[in-house]
XYZ file of C-alpha atoms in Angstrom:
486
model
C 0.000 0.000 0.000
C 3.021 2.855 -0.164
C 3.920 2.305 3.226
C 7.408 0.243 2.609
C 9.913 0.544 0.228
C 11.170 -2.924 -1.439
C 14.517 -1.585 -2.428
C 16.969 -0.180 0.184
C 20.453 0.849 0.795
C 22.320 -2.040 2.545
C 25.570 -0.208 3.515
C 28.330 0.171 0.779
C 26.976 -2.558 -0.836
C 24.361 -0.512 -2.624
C 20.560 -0.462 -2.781
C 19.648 -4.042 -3.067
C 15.873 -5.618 -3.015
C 14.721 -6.621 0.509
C 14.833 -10.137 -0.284
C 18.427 -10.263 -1.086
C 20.316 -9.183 2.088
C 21.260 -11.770 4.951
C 19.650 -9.507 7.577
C 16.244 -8.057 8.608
C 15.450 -4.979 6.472
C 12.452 -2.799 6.389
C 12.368 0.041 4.325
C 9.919 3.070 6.025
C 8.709 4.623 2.621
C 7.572 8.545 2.555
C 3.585 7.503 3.106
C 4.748 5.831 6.347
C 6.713 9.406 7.605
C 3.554 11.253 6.788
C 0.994 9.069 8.126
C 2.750 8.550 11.059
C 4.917 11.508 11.881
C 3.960 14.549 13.571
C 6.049 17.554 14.502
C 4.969 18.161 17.883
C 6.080 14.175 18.698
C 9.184 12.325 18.220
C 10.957 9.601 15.872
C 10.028 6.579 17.408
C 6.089 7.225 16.110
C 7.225 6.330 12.917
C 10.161 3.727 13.865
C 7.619 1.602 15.323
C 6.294 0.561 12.487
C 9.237 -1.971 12.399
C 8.830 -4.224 14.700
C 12.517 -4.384 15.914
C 11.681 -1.120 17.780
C 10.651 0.013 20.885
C 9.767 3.483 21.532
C 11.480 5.055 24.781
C 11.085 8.705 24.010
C 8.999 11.583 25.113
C 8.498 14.902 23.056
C 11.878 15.970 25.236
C 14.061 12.322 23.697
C 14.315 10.866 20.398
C 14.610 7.844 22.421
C 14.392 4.214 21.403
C 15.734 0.567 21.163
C 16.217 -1.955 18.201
C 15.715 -5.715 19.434
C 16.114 -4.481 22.833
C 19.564 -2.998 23.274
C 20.558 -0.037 24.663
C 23.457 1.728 25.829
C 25.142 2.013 29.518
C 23.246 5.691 29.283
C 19.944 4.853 27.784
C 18.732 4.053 24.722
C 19.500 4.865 21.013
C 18.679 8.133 19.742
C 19.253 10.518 16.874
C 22.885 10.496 17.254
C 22.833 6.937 16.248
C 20.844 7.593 12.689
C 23.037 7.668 9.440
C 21.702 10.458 6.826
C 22.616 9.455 3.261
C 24.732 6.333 4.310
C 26.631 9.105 6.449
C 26.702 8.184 10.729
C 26.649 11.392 12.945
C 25.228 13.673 11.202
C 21.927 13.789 13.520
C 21.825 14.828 16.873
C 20.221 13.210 19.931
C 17.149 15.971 20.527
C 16.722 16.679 16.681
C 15.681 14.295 14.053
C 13.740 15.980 11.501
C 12.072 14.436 8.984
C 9.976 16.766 6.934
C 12.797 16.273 4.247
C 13.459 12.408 4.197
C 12.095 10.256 2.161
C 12.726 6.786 3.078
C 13.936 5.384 6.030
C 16.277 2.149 5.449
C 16.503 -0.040 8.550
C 19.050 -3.113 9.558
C 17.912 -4.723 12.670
C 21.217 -6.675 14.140
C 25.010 -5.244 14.254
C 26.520 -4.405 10.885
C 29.313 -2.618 11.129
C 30.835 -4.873 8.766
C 28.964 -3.039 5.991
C 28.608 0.669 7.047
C 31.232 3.078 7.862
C 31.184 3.575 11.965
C 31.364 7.097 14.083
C 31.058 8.187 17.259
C 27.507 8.560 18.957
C 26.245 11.038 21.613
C 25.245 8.576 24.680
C 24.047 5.668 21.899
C 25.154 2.672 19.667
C 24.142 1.467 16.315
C 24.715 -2.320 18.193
C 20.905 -2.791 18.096
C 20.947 -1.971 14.300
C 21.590 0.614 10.992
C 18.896 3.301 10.608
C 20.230 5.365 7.285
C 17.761 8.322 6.622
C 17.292 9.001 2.349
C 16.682 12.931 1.790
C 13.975 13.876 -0.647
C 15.468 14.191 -4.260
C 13.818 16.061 -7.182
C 11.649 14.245 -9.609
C 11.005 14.295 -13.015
C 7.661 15.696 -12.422
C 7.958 19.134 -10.764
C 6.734 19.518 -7.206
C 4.891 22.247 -5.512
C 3.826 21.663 -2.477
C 2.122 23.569 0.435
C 0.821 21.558 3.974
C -0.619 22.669 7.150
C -1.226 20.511 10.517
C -2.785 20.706 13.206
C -2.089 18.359 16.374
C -2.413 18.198 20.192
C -4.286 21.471 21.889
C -2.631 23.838 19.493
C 0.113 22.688 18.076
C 0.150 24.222 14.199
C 2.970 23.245 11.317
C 3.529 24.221 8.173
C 5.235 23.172 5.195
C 6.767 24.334 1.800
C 8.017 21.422 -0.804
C 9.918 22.407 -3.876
C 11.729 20.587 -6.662
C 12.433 20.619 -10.521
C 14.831 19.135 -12.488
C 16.951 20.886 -15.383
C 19.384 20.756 -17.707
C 19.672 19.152 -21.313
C 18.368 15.145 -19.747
C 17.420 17.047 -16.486
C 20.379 15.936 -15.513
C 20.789 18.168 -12.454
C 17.759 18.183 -9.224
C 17.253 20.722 -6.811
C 14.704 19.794 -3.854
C 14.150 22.424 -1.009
C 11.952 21.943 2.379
C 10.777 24.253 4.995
C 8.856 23.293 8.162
C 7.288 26.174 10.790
C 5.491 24.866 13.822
C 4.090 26.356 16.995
C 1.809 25.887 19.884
C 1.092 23.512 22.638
C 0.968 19.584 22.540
C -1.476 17.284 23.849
C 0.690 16.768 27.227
C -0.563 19.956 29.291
C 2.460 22.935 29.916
C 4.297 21.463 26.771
C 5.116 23.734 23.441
C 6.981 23.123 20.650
C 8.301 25.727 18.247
C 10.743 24.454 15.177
C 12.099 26.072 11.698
C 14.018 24.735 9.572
C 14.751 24.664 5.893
C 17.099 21.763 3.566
C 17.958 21.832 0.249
C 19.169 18.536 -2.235
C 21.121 19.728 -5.247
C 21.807 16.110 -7.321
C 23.687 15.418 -10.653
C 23.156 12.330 -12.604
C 25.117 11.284 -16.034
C 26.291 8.109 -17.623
C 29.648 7.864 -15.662
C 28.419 9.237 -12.592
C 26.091 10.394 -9.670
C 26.468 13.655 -6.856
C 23.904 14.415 -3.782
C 24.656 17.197 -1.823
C 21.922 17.793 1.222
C 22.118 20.732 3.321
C 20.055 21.502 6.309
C 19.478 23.974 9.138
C 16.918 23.518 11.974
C 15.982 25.233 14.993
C 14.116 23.428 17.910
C 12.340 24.816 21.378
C 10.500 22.558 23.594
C 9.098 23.693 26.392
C 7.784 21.246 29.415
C 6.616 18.039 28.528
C 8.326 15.620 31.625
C 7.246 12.266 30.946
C 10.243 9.976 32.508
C 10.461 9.008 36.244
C 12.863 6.620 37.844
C 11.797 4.527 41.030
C 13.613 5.411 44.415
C 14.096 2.772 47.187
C 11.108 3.959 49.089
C 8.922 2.052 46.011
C 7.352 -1.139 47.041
C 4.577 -1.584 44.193
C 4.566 0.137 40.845
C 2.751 3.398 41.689
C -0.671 4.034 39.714
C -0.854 5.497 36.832
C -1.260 9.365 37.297
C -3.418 11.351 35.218
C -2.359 11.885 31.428
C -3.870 15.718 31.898
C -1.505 16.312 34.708
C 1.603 18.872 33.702
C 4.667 17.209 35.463
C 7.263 19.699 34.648
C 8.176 22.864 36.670
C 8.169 26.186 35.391
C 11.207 26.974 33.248
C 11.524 23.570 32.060
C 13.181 23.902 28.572
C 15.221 22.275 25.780
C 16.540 24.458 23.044
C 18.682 22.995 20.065
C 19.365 24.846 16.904
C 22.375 23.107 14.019
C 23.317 22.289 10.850
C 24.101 19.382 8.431
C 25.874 18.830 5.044
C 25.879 15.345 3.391
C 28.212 14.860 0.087
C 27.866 11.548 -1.440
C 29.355 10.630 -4.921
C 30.349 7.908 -7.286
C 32.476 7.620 -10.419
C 32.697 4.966 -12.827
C 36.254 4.250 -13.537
C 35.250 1.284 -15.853
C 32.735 -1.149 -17.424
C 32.388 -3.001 -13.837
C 33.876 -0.469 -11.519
C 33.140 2.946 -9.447
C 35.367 4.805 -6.717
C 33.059 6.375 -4.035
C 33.221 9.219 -1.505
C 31.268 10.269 1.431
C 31.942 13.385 3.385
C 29.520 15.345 5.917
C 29.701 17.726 9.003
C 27.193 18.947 11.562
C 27.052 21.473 14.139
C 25.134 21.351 16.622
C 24.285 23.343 19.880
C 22.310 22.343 22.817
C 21.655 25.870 23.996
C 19.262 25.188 26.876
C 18.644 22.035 28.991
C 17.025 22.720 32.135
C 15.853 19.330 33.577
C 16.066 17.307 36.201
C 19.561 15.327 35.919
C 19.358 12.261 33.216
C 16.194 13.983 32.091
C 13.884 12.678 34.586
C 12.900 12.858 38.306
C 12.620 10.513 41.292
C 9.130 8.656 42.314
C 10.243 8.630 46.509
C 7.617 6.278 47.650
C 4.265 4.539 46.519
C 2.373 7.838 47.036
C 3.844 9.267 44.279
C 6.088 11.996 45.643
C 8.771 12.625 43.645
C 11.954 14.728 43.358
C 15.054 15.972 40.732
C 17.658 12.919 40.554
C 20.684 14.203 41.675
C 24.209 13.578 41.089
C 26.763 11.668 43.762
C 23.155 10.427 45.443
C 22.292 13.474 46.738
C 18.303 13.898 46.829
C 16.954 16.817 44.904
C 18.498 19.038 42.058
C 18.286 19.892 38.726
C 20.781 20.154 35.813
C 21.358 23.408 33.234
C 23.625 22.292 30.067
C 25.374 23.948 27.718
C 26.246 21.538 24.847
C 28.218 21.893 21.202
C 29.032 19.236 19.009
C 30.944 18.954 15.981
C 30.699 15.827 13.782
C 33.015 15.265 10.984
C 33.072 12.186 8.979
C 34.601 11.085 5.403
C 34.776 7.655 3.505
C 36.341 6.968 0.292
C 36.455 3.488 -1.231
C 35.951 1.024 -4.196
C 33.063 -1.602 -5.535
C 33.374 -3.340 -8.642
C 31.994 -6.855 -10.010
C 33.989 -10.236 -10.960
C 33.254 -13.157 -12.362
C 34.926 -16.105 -11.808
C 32.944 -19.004 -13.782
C 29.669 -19.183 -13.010
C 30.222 -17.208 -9.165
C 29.703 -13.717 -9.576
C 31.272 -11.296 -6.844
C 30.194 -8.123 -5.890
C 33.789 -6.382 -4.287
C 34.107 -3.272 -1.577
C 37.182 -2.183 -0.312
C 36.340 1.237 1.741
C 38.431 2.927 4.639
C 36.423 5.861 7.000
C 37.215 8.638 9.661
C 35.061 10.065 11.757
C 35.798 12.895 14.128
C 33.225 14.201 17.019
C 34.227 17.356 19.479
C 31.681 17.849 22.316
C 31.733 21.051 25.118
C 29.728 20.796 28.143
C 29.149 23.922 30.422
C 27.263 22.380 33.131
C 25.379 23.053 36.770
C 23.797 21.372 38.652
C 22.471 22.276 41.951
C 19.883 21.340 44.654
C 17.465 23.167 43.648
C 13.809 21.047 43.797
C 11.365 21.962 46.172
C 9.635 18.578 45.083
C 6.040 17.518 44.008
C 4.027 14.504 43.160
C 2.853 12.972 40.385
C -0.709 13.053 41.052
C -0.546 16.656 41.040
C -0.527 18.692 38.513
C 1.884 21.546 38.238
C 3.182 20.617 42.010
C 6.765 20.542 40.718
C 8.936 23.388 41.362
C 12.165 25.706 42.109
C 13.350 26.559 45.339
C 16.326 28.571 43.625
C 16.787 30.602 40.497
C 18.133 28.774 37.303
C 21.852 29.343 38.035
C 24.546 30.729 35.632
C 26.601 28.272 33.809
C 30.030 28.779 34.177
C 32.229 25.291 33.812
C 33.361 24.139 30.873
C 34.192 20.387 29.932
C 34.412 18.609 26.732
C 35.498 15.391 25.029
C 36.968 14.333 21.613
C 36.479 11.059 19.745
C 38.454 9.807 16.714
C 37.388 6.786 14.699
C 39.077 4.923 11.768
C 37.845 1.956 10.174
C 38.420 -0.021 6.754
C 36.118 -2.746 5.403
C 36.460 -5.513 3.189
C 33.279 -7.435 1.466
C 32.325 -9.832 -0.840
C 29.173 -10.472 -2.026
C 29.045 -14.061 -4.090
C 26.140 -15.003 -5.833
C 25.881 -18.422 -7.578
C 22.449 -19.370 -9.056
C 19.337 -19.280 -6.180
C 22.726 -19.166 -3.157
C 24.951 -16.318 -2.064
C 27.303 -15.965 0.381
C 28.920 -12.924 2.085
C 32.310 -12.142 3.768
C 33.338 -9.452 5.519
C 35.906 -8.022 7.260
C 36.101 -4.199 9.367
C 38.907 -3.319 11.254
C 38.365 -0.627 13.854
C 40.492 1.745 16.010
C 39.350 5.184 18.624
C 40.634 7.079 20.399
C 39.008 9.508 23.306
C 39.874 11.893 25.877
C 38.111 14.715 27.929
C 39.747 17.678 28.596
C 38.869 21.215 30.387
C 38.142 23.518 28.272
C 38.797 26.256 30.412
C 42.379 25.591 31.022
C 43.711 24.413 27.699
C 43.166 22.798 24.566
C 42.670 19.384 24.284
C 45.725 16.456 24.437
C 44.985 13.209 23.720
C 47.609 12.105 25.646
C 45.908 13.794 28.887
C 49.963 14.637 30.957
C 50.106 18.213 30.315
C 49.129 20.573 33.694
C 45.230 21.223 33.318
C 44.050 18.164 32.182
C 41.882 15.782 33.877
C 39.759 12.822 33.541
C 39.344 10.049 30.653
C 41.388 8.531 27.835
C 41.157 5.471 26.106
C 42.279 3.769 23.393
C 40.266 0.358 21.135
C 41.032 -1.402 18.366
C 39.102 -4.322 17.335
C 38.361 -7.060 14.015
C 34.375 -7.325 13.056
C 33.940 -10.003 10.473
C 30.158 -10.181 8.632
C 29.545 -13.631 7.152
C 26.415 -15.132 6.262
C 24.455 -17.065 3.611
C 21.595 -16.957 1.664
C 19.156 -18.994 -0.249
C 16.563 -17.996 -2.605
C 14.639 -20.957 -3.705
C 11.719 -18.687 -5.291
C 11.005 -15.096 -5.871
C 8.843 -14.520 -2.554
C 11.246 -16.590 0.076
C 14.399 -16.344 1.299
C 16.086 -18.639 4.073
C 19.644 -17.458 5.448
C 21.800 -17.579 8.377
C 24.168 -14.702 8.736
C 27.108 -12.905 11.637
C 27.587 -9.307 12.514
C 29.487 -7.656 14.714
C 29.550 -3.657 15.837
C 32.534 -1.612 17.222
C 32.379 0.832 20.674
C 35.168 2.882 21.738
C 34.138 1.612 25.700
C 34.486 3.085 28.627
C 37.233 5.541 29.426
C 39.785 4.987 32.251
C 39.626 7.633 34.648
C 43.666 8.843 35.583
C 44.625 11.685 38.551
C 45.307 15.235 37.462
């Protein structure tokens, strides 16, 4: 019915039917994102419709989990999303997808056949989610749509393309979104602009998409995660969906933006060189929340309170947050036959870059509540002025090595990534950042990974409409820093 796509990118090795892959694919298609998106709520809406997924987000998190796994911080999020085959280029709060098309989804590890970069409090270990950007058609497009949602929550949207040129060999697609008003949770608002733009080139010997974005995003309100404290004996009752759980000057403001380059050049009959390159900034310019982005249920009554750091009851955090992604891939696919076995070759090598800065404070600062009642959830002190200043760095490098074998109705698939990171925090308000973390000034984590990730699997076809196949994956994490002494 329009709502899945049957062809899909699988990694480097190209858009391939959904039948042919070792893995679990599902391809969202653009009826699926409209039906089932809405500005005012997050990601997982539409993720769901896979059933690999589980939502764990609230209008505040693009929170959710593929096949159950999440992370030693929570669950995956935007920062864990590849846009154009490109990973990092989303952030955790923002995941827009007025200007995607098609959303390609891997359930299982597979870093065997994607390039690998470095997440904000995520992994792609549950699976690959690669967002496709909305290209020009043949057909010009002129578009104009208005929503409406929750109490008062309005959106509007402007869709543009045309292609020109002697074939129409060049496409330019550009998307706006506006929206403002309240939600259906009571106290929340969301306000969001942004605009993208796809410029694409097609000829005989070769194909260029470059997607550009920039997106602001304001919520305001909108609590919706509790943790339970010791004093919990029975899973309180459910409170009242009217009530407005947040305190007054609860906010999350995020505003960045994204370039995606992705290109490919024949350089024979059988043979293409590719390159992927993209960047994002992004800037977390308020988050004023209770620490981890949820409060404290005390007891079975419901009383509840900020989860504070070091165990200390009560407090809420303010943070201060830019990140820089960087991320380029340049490799080489081509086809052999040997006999009657047909191979499908990639040899690719990556490197991904991410810089984060934190200024953070936290303070006790909660003069409690409960979640029964509505609006009881407030300040005993002012929001406090951030003044610290933290930050980490993350370097990735990774090259892969697959081959995809077909003979007749069987195929067969080997793969091979190696990995290496490297990370280190550093205090930004001392001096730049070492990786080696022994100059006066420096503090915290470093750490160092390297690790193998072989793919193998195997396929059989024995009609049009079944497949039967066993396959291996693997996926790559920096881990966990070691903390060393000033």
């Amino acid at each position: 019915g329009g709502f899945v796509a049957k062809t899909g990118s699988v990694g480097f090795l190209g858009d391939k039917d959904v039948m042919d892959p070792p893995f679990t694919q599902v391809n969202l298609a653009e009826k699926t994102i409209e039906t089932f998106g809405d500005g005012s709520q997050t990601l997982d809406n539409i993720l769901v419709n896979n059933p690999s997924v589980r939502q764990g987000g609230t209008i505040l998190q693009n929170d959710f989990t593929i096949r159950g796994i999440k992370t030693s911080v929570g669950s995956a999020n935007g920062s864990s999303i590849y846009l154009n085959g490109i990973p990092g280029l989303m952030s955790q709060f923002t995941a827009p997808t007025y200007a995607i098309e098609r959303i390609d989804m891997i359930s299982g590890p597979n870093s065997g056949i994607s390039g690998t970069g470095p997440a904000y409090e995520t992994t792609s270990a549950g699976g690959v989610i690669s967002f496709v950007t909305k290209k020009a058609t043949n057909e010009p497009i002129t578009r104009y749509k208005q929503a409406f949602s929750g109490k008062g929550h309005f959106s509007e949207y402007v869709d543009v393309g045309r292609r020109f040129g002697k074939n129409k060999e060049w496409g330019l697609r550009v998307n706006t979104e506006n929206q403002n008003g309240k939600t259906a949770i009571n106290g929340a608002k969301v306000t969001a602009q942004g605009i993208s733009m796809n410029l694409d080139h097609v000829d005989k010997n070769s194909k260029t998409n470059l997607f550009a974005a920039y997106r602001h995003l304001d919520v305001q309100g909108g609590q919706r995660w509790f943790s339970l404290g010791s004093g919990v004996t029975k899973l309180p009752k459910a409170p009242d969906a009217k009530n407005d759980l947040s305190f007054k000057g609860q906010e999350k403001e995020t505003r960045g933006y994204v370039f995606a380059l992705n290109h490919e050049q024949k350089i024979g009959k059988d043979w293409k060189v590719f390159l992927n390159v993209g960047h994002n900034n992004n800037d977390l310019d308020k988050n004023i929340t209770g620490n981890g982005s949820r409060f404290t249920i005390l007891n079975n009554v419901g009383d509840i309170v900020g989860n504070f750091v070091s165990g200390t009851v009560g407090g809420f955090m303010t943070t201060k947050n830019h990140t820089k992604n960087t991320y380029g891939q340049i490799g080489v696919n081509g086809t052999v036959k040997t006999g009657e076995l047909e191979h499908n070759i990639t040899l690719a090598a990556d490197k991904a870059h991410q810089r984060r800065s934190y200024r953070t404070h936290k303070v006790k600062a909660f003069g409690g509540g409960n979640i029964y009642q509505s609006g009881s959830l407030h300040l005993t002190e002012a929001i406090p002025t951030i003044a610290e200043t933290t930050g980490a760095n993350q370097d990735y490098w990774g090259i892969s090595l697959a081959d995809d074998m077909k003979y007749k109705k069987l195929g067969v698939l080997l793969g091979v990534h190696k990995h290496s990171a490297k990370s280190g925090s550093f205090d930004g308000t001392k001096s730049v950042w070492d990786p080696t973390i022994t100059k006066p000034g420096y503090y915290g984590d470093s750490n160092k990974a390297d690790a193998v990730c072989p793919t193998y699997a195997m396929t059989y076809r024995p009609n049009d409409n079944v497949t039967l196949y066993a396959s291996h994956s693997e996926n790559f994490d920096q881990g966990e820093a070691v903390t060393q002494p000033n």
